[in-house]
Amino acid sequence: MSDVMQSIKFNTIEVPNRFALAPMTRTSAEPDGTPNALMADHYEGYAKGGFGLVITEGTYTDDKASQGYANQPGIINQEQIDGWKAIVDRVHAAGSKMLVQLMHAGAQFQANRFTEQPQGPSEVTPKGAPLGFYGDQTEWQTPAAMTKADIQAAVDGFAKSAANAKAAGFDGIEIHGANGYLLNQFLSTYFNRREDEYGGALENRLRLVVEVVRAVREAVGENFTVGIRLSQGTVTDPDYQLPEGAAGFRQIVEAVRDAGADFVHTTDGDVNRKHFVEGDESLASVAASVEGINLILNGSIDETNCQDVANQFPHTLLAVGKKALANPDFVQRLKDGKEIADIDFAMLQPKATITNELAWRKQNAA
């Protein structure tokens, strides 16, 4: 038995229980990307609600093409560092640990205050339509294929933002390599049509991911937790599969471990989803078979299955998203045996902002 409420040593972090708040974009920072008091209240609420680890929303990493949404927070200047520090201090005071998720939007770009031209591995437009609750854009733009200088700028942005995150007092860093953002795009055979050393075989498509992990590790030193979130599917193509299958995903996990990652955070719809071109393995089961790296698991984890998942994957953290949105005190409610509500997506309308969530809560409490 692996009790979900027991504390766990997770790399350099002592986490008070097995529950992590999954990273979720809230587009509620100041227009210039500075985190604010509203965000501090928001994240502190999850810490007070019992989540042992709080992971931030995707946070942009440079003043070029990394920002993906209007009112997305960044961590590229002193004002943004100071804004995050105030939030981290409040989360720590409430008894939880905190990671920042560093994100480059790549081709999945809905708004950017620095440029109107998205960048990606190749001139390939994302499938589907932009997410309406994150902005008003109705069609994806076609990205410019990144030059070697663009790629280096992206790597440098991740590294500098990692150093800034350490200065802000975060307990560690999660690199966003999932859900169709830049690093996931380089791994994808849909987005990545390059014919240079960054395209073609998986080893080449992995190159940028490895370079980013190494650069982040060098920026923060050895005794600081660094990990990466990985998926196959994207927000607009949830059924994408690596052509290399489970063996290919194992190669990715081993590569990021060898580059300096302490953990992998898997997300693919359901923690036990059988989602490879063949076989019956899940992202979680493949990652769990790799020695020398810890795991955060995400995907339809709730009050009905969290203990079973914890038993199935010992020594892992369990990241909760939708149930956390519905119940910021999910962990405390679970501990106390109280009712846990399902999410009402009306709370994210017309935009998935903290202000709209609070208005929904006030209306439904009346």
PDB file of C-alpha atoms in Angstrom, residues 21-200:
ATOM      1  CA  LEU A  21      -1.825  20.596  -9.060  1.00  0.00           C
ATOM      2  CA  ALA A  22      -1.593  20.046 -12.803  1.00  0.00           C
ATOM      3  CA  PRO A  23      -0.411  23.047 -14.864  1.00  0.00           C
ATOM      4  CA  MET A  24      -3.374  24.902 -16.377  1.00  0.00           C
ATOM      5  CA  THR A  25      -3.318  28.115 -18.397  1.00  0.00           C
ATOM      6  CA  ARG A  26      -5.414  30.869 -16.779  1.00  0.00           C
ATOM      7  CA  THR A  27      -4.484  33.985 -18.857  1.00  0.00           C
ATOM      8  CA  SER A  28      -4.807  36.216 -15.799  1.00  0.00           C
ATOM      9  CA  ALA A  29      -1.420  37.965 -15.558  1.00  0.00           C
ATOM     10  CA  GLU A  30      -0.973  41.656 -16.319  1.00  0.00           C
ATOM     11  CA  PRO A  31      -0.808  42.528 -20.041  1.00  0.00           C
ATOM     12  CA  ASP A  32       2.985  42.787 -19.723  1.00  0.00           C
ATOM     13  CA  GLY A  33       3.194  39.247 -18.301  1.00  0.00           C
ATOM     14  CA  THR A  34       3.753  40.206 -14.671  1.00  0.00           C
ATOM     15  CA  PRO A  35       2.125  37.814 -12.170  1.00  0.00           C
ATOM     16  CA  ASN A  36      -0.300  39.631  -9.877  1.00  0.00           C
ATOM     17  CA  ALA A  37      -2.194  39.417  -6.581  1.00  0.00           C
ATOM     18  CA  LEU A  38      -5.126  37.618  -8.225  1.00  0.00           C
ATOM     19  CA  MET A  39      -2.772  34.834  -9.290  1.00  0.00           C
ATOM     20  CA  ALA A  40      -1.262  34.743  -5.799  1.00  0.00           C
ATOM     21  CA  ASP A  41      -4.708  34.192  -4.269  1.00  0.00           C
ATOM     22  CA  HIS A  42      -5.396  31.514  -6.887  1.00  0.00           C
ATOM     23  CA  TYR A  43      -2.267  29.442  -6.300  1.00  0.00           C
ATOM     24  CA  GLU A  44      -2.319  29.929  -2.531  1.00  0.00           C
ATOM     25  CA  GLY A  45      -5.854  28.505  -2.562  1.00  0.00           C
ATOM     26  CA  TYR A  46      -4.608  25.192  -3.950  1.00  0.00           C
ATOM     27  CA  ALA A  47      -1.831  25.056  -1.373  1.00  0.00           C
ATOM     28  CA  LYS A  48      -4.296  25.720   1.439  1.00  0.00           C
ATOM     29  CA  GLY A  49      -6.561  23.106  -0.133  1.00  0.00           C
ATOM     30  CA  GLY A  50      -3.932  20.456   0.491  1.00  0.00           C
ATOM     31  CA  PHE A  51      -1.999  19.994  -2.764  1.00  0.00           C
ATOM     32  CA  GLY A  52       1.525  18.981  -1.778  1.00  0.00           C
ATOM     33  CA  LEU A  53       2.988  20.327  -5.008  1.00  0.00           C
ATOM     34  CA  VAL A  54       1.695  23.221  -7.089  1.00  0.00           C
ATOM     35  CA  ILE A  55       2.773  23.464 -10.748  1.00  0.00           C
ATOM     36  CA  THR A  56       2.233  26.794 -12.464  1.00  0.00           C
ATOM     37  CA  GLU A  57       0.605  27.409 -15.796  1.00  0.00           C
ATOM     38  CA  GLY A  58       2.852  27.551 -18.857  1.00  0.00           C
ATOM     39  CA  THR A  59       5.110  30.593 -18.457  1.00  0.00           C
ATOM     40  CA  TYR A  60       6.829  32.203 -21.426  1.00  0.00           C
ATOM     41  CA  THR A  61      10.587  32.254 -21.648  1.00  0.00           C
ATOM     42  CA  ASP A  62      11.760  35.061 -23.937  1.00  0.00           C
ATOM     43  CA  ASP A  63      10.835  38.358 -25.594  1.00  0.00           C
ATOM     44  CA  LYS A  64      10.706  36.783 -29.055  1.00  0.00           C
ATOM     45  CA  ALA A  65       8.231  34.056 -30.036  1.00  0.00           C
ATOM     46  CA  SER A  66       7.659  32.009 -26.873  1.00  0.00           C
ATOM     47  CA  GLN A  67       4.495  33.704 -25.600  1.00  0.00           C
ATOM     48  CA  GLY A  68       1.359  31.928 -26.782  1.00  0.00           C
ATOM     49  CA  TYR A  69      -1.557  33.735 -25.130  1.00  0.00           C
ATOM     50  CA  ALA A  70      -2.606  37.225 -24.119  1.00  0.00           C
ATOM     51  CA  ASN A  71      -2.199  37.789 -20.371  1.00  0.00           C
ATOM     52  CA  GLN A  72       0.087  34.774 -20.086  1.00  0.00           C
ATOM     53  CA  PRO A  73       2.736  35.207 -17.369  1.00  0.00           C
ATOM     54  CA  GLY A  74       6.410  35.313 -18.224  1.00  0.00           C
ATOM     55  CA  ILE A  75       9.585  34.990 -16.210  1.00  0.00           C
ATOM     56  CA  ILE A  76      11.992  37.040 -18.309  1.00  0.00           C
ATOM     57  CA  ASN A  77      12.546  40.252 -16.315  1.00  0.00           C
ATOM     58  CA  GLN A  78      12.856  41.477 -12.736  1.00  0.00           C
ATOM     59  CA  GLU A  79       9.225  42.581 -12.440  1.00  0.00           C
ATOM     60  CA  GLN A  80       8.039  39.124 -13.430  1.00  0.00           C
ATOM     61  CA  ILE A  81      10.553  37.449 -11.100  1.00  0.00           C
ATOM     62  CA  ASP A  82       9.318  39.624  -8.230  1.00  0.00           C
ATOM     63  CA  GLY A  83       5.687  38.830  -9.076  1.00  0.00           C
ATOM     64  CA  TRP A  84       6.379  35.116  -8.998  1.00  0.00           C
ATOM     65  CA  LYS A  85       8.398  35.405  -5.778  1.00  0.00           C
ATOM     66  CA  ALA A  86       5.382  36.868  -3.984  1.00  0.00           C
ATOM     67  CA  ILE A  87       3.301  33.899  -5.156  1.00  0.00           C
ATOM     68  CA  VAL A  88       5.936  31.298  -4.254  1.00  0.00           C
ATOM     69  CA  ASP A  89       6.279  32.801  -0.777  1.00  0.00           C
ATOM     70  CA  ARG A  90       2.549  32.465  -0.162  1.00  0.00           C
ATOM     71  CA  VAL A  91       2.435  28.880  -1.459  1.00  0.00           C
ATOM     72  CA  HIS A  92       5.369  27.977   0.783  1.00  0.00           C
ATOM     73  CA  ALA A  93       3.733  29.660   3.775  1.00  0.00           C
ATOM     74  CA  ALA A  94       0.665  27.483   3.174  1.00  0.00           C
ATOM     75  CA  GLY A  95       2.841  24.356   3.367  1.00  0.00           C
ATOM     76  CA  SER A  96       3.248  23.357  -0.294  1.00  0.00           C
ATOM     77  CA  LYS A  97       6.113  23.184  -2.784  1.00  0.00           C
ATOM     78  CA  MET A  98       6.014  24.903  -6.177  1.00  0.00           C
ATOM     79  CA  LEU A  99       7.386  24.302  -9.668  1.00  0.00           C
ATOM     80  CA  VAL A 100       7.255  26.724 -12.583  1.00  0.00           C
ATOM     81  CA  GLN A 101       6.379  25.322 -15.979  1.00  0.00           C
ATOM     82  CA  LEU A 102       8.510  26.923 -18.698  1.00  0.00           C
ATOM     83  CA  MET A 103       6.788  27.019 -22.097  1.00  0.00           C
ATOM     84  CA  HIS A 104       7.516  28.073 -25.655  1.00  0.00           C
ATOM     85  CA  ALA A 105       4.305  28.104 -27.698  1.00  0.00           C
ATOM     86  CA  GLY A 106       5.910  27.518 -31.087  1.00  0.00           C
ATOM     87  CA  ALA A 107       3.274  27.175 -33.801  1.00  0.00           C
ATOM     88  CA  GLN A 108       0.431  27.000 -31.227  1.00  0.00           C
ATOM     89  CA  PHE A 109       0.448  30.776 -30.878  1.00  0.00           C
ATOM     90  CA  GLN A 110      -2.703  32.807 -30.204  1.00  0.00           C
ATOM     91  CA  ALA A 111      -1.205  36.107 -29.012  1.00  0.00           C
ATOM     92  CA  ASN A 112       2.273  37.509 -28.452  1.00  0.00           C
ATOM     93  CA  ARG A 113       3.138  41.072 -27.444  1.00  0.00           C
ATOM     94  CA  PHE A 114       6.613  40.866 -29.002  1.00  0.00           C
ATOM     95  CA  THR A 115       5.868  39.552 -32.502  1.00  0.00           C
ATOM     96  CA  GLU A 116       2.979  38.728 -34.822  1.00  0.00           C
ATOM     97  CA  GLN A 117       4.846  35.825 -36.466  1.00  0.00           C
ATOM     98  CA  PRO A 118       4.785  32.415 -34.773  1.00  0.00           C
ATOM     99  CA  GLN A 119       7.745  30.087 -35.167  1.00  0.00           C
ATOM    100  CA  GLY A 120       7.867  26.305 -35.434  1.00  0.00           C
ATOM    101  CA  PRO A 121      10.084  23.516 -36.678  1.00  0.00           C
ATOM    102  CA  SER A 122       8.557  23.804 -40.174  1.00  0.00           C
ATOM    103  CA  GLU A 123       5.954  25.844 -42.027  1.00  0.00           C
ATOM    104  CA  VAL A 124       3.133  23.580 -40.866  1.00  0.00           C
ATOM    105  CA  THR A 125      -0.110  24.968 -39.474  1.00  0.00           C
ATOM    106  CA  PRO A 126      -1.590  23.267 -36.387  1.00  0.00           C
ATOM    107  CA  LYS A 127      -4.653  21.115 -36.961  1.00  0.00           C
ATOM    108  CA  GLY A 128      -8.069  22.189 -35.754  1.00  0.00           C
ATOM    109  CA  ALA A 129      -8.904  25.612 -34.371  1.00  0.00           C
ATOM    110  CA  PRO A 130      -7.404  27.732 -31.586  1.00  0.00           C
ATOM    111  CA  LEU A 131      -8.845  27.338 -28.099  1.00  0.00           C
ATOM    112  CA  GLY A 132     -11.705  29.804 -27.743  1.00  0.00           C
ATOM    113  CA  PHE A 133     -11.408  30.131 -23.978  1.00  0.00           C
ATOM    114  CA  TYR A 134      -7.805  31.362 -24.313  1.00  0.00           C
ATOM    115  CA  GLY A 135      -8.362  34.028 -26.972  1.00  0.00           C
ATOM    116  CA  ASP A 136     -10.411  35.368 -29.851  1.00  0.00           C
ATOM    117  CA  GLN A 137      -8.293  34.054 -32.727  1.00  0.00           C
ATOM    118  CA  THR A 138     -10.373  31.786 -34.957  1.00  0.00           C
ATOM    119  CA  GLU A 139      -7.665  30.302 -37.188  1.00  0.00           C
ATOM    120  CA  TRP A 140      -4.072  29.251 -36.603  1.00  0.00           C
ATOM    121  CA  GLN A 141      -1.352  31.169 -38.395  1.00  0.00           C
ATOM    122  CA  THR A 142       1.267  29.310 -40.395  1.00  0.00           C
ATOM    123  CA  PRO A 143       4.557  29.495 -38.479  1.00  0.00           C
ATOM    124  CA  ALA A 144       7.904  30.465 -39.916  1.00  0.00           C
ATOM    125  CA  ALA A 145      10.386  27.599 -39.962  1.00  0.00           C
ATOM    126  CA  MET A 146      12.968  28.299 -37.261  1.00  0.00           C
ATOM    127  CA  THR A 147      16.506  29.114 -38.280  1.00  0.00           C
ATOM    128  CA  LYS A 148      19.489  27.850 -36.294  1.00  0.00           C
ATOM    129  CA  ALA A 149      19.632  31.303 -34.662  1.00  0.00           C
ATOM    130  CA  ASP A 150      15.944  31.051 -33.702  1.00  0.00           C
ATOM    131  CA  ILE A 151      16.546  27.621 -32.180  1.00  0.00           C
ATOM    132  CA  GLN A 152      19.499  28.887 -30.160  1.00  0.00           C
ATOM    133  CA  ALA A 153      17.438  31.863 -28.954  1.00  0.00           C
ATOM    134  CA  ALA A 154      14.740  29.471 -27.746  1.00  0.00           C
ATOM    135  CA  VAL A 155      17.305  27.342 -25.878  1.00  0.00           C
ATOM    136  CA  ASP A 156      18.825  30.455 -24.310  1.00  0.00           C
ATOM    137  CA  GLY A 157      15.362  31.636 -23.254  1.00  0.00           C
ATOM    138  CA  PHE A 158      14.651  28.390 -21.416  1.00  0.00           C
ATOM    139  CA  ALA A 159      18.029  28.561 -19.658  1.00  0.00           C
ATOM    140  CA  LYS A 160      17.727  32.201 -18.582  1.00  0.00           C
ATOM    141  CA  SER A 161      14.153  31.682 -17.399  1.00  0.00           C
ATOM    142  CA  ALA A 162      15.287  28.662 -15.387  1.00  0.00           C
ATOM    143  CA  ALA A 163      17.866  30.807 -13.592  1.00  0.00           C
ATOM    144  CA  ASN A 164      15.175  33.434 -13.020  1.00  0.00           C
ATOM    145  CA  ALA A 165      12.872  30.784 -11.552  1.00  0.00           C
ATOM    146  CA  LYS A 166      15.528  29.720  -9.095  1.00  0.00           C
ATOM    147  CA  ALA A 167      15.998  33.363  -8.119  1.00  0.00           C
ATOM    148  CA  ALA A 168      12.236  33.662  -7.555  1.00  0.00           C
ATOM    149  CA  GLY A 169      12.373  30.841  -4.992  1.00  0.00           C
ATOM    150  CA  PHE A 170      10.688  28.045  -6.915  1.00  0.00           C
ATOM    151  CA  ASP A 171      11.505  24.507  -5.754  1.00  0.00           C
ATOM    152  CA  GLY A 172      12.123  23.319  -9.289  1.00  0.00           C
ATOM    153  CA  ILE A 173      11.288  23.581 -12.967  1.00  0.00           C
ATOM    154  CA  GLU A 174       9.037  21.699 -15.344  1.00  0.00           C
ATOM    155  CA  ILE A 175       9.908  22.149 -19.017  1.00  0.00           C
ATOM    156  CA  HIS A 176       6.800  22.009 -21.208  1.00  0.00           C
ATOM    157  CA  GLY A 177       7.473  19.330 -23.814  1.00  0.00           C
ATOM    158  CA  ALA A 178       3.852  18.269 -24.290  1.00  0.00           C
ATOM    159  CA  ASN A 179       0.448  19.212 -25.692  1.00  0.00           C
ATOM    160  CA  GLY A 180       1.589  20.576 -29.044  1.00  0.00           C
ATOM    161  CA  TYR A 181       3.877  23.376 -27.893  1.00  0.00           C
ATOM    162  CA  LEU A 182       7.336  23.949 -29.365  1.00  0.00           C
ATOM    163  CA  LEU A 183       9.294  20.998 -27.969  1.00  0.00           C
ATOM    164  CA  ASN A 184       6.419  18.624 -28.679  1.00  0.00           C
ATOM    165  CA  GLN A 185       6.306  20.039 -32.214  1.00  0.00           C
ATOM    166  CA  PHE A 186       9.940  19.105 -32.812  1.00  0.00           C
ATOM    167  CA  LEU A 187       9.189  15.546 -31.633  1.00  0.00           C
ATOM    168  CA  SER A 188       6.142  15.337 -33.904  1.00  0.00           C
ATOM    169  CA  THR A 189       6.338  14.007 -37.450  1.00  0.00           C
ATOM    170  CA  TYR A 190       3.283  16.129 -38.266  1.00  0.00           C
ATOM    171  CA  PHE A 191       4.897  19.452 -37.331  1.00  0.00           C
ATOM    172  CA  ASN A 192       8.528  18.593 -37.981  1.00  0.00           C
ATOM    173  CA  ARG A 193       9.340  18.238 -41.686  1.00  0.00           C
ATOM    174  CA  ARG A 194      12.937  19.439 -41.364  1.00  0.00           C
ATOM    175  CA  GLU A 195      15.781  17.885 -43.311  1.00  0.00           C
ATOM    176  CA  ASP A 196      18.631  19.117 -41.102  1.00  0.00           C
ATOM    177  CA  GLU A 197      19.961  17.704 -37.824  1.00  0.00           C
ATOM    178  CA  TYR A 198      16.690  18.635 -36.066  1.00  0.00           C
ATOM    179  CA  GLY A 199      14.419  16.581 -38.340  1.00  0.00           C
ATOM    180  CA  GLY A 200      13.879  13.082 -39.682  1.00  0.00           C
TER     181      GLY A 200
END
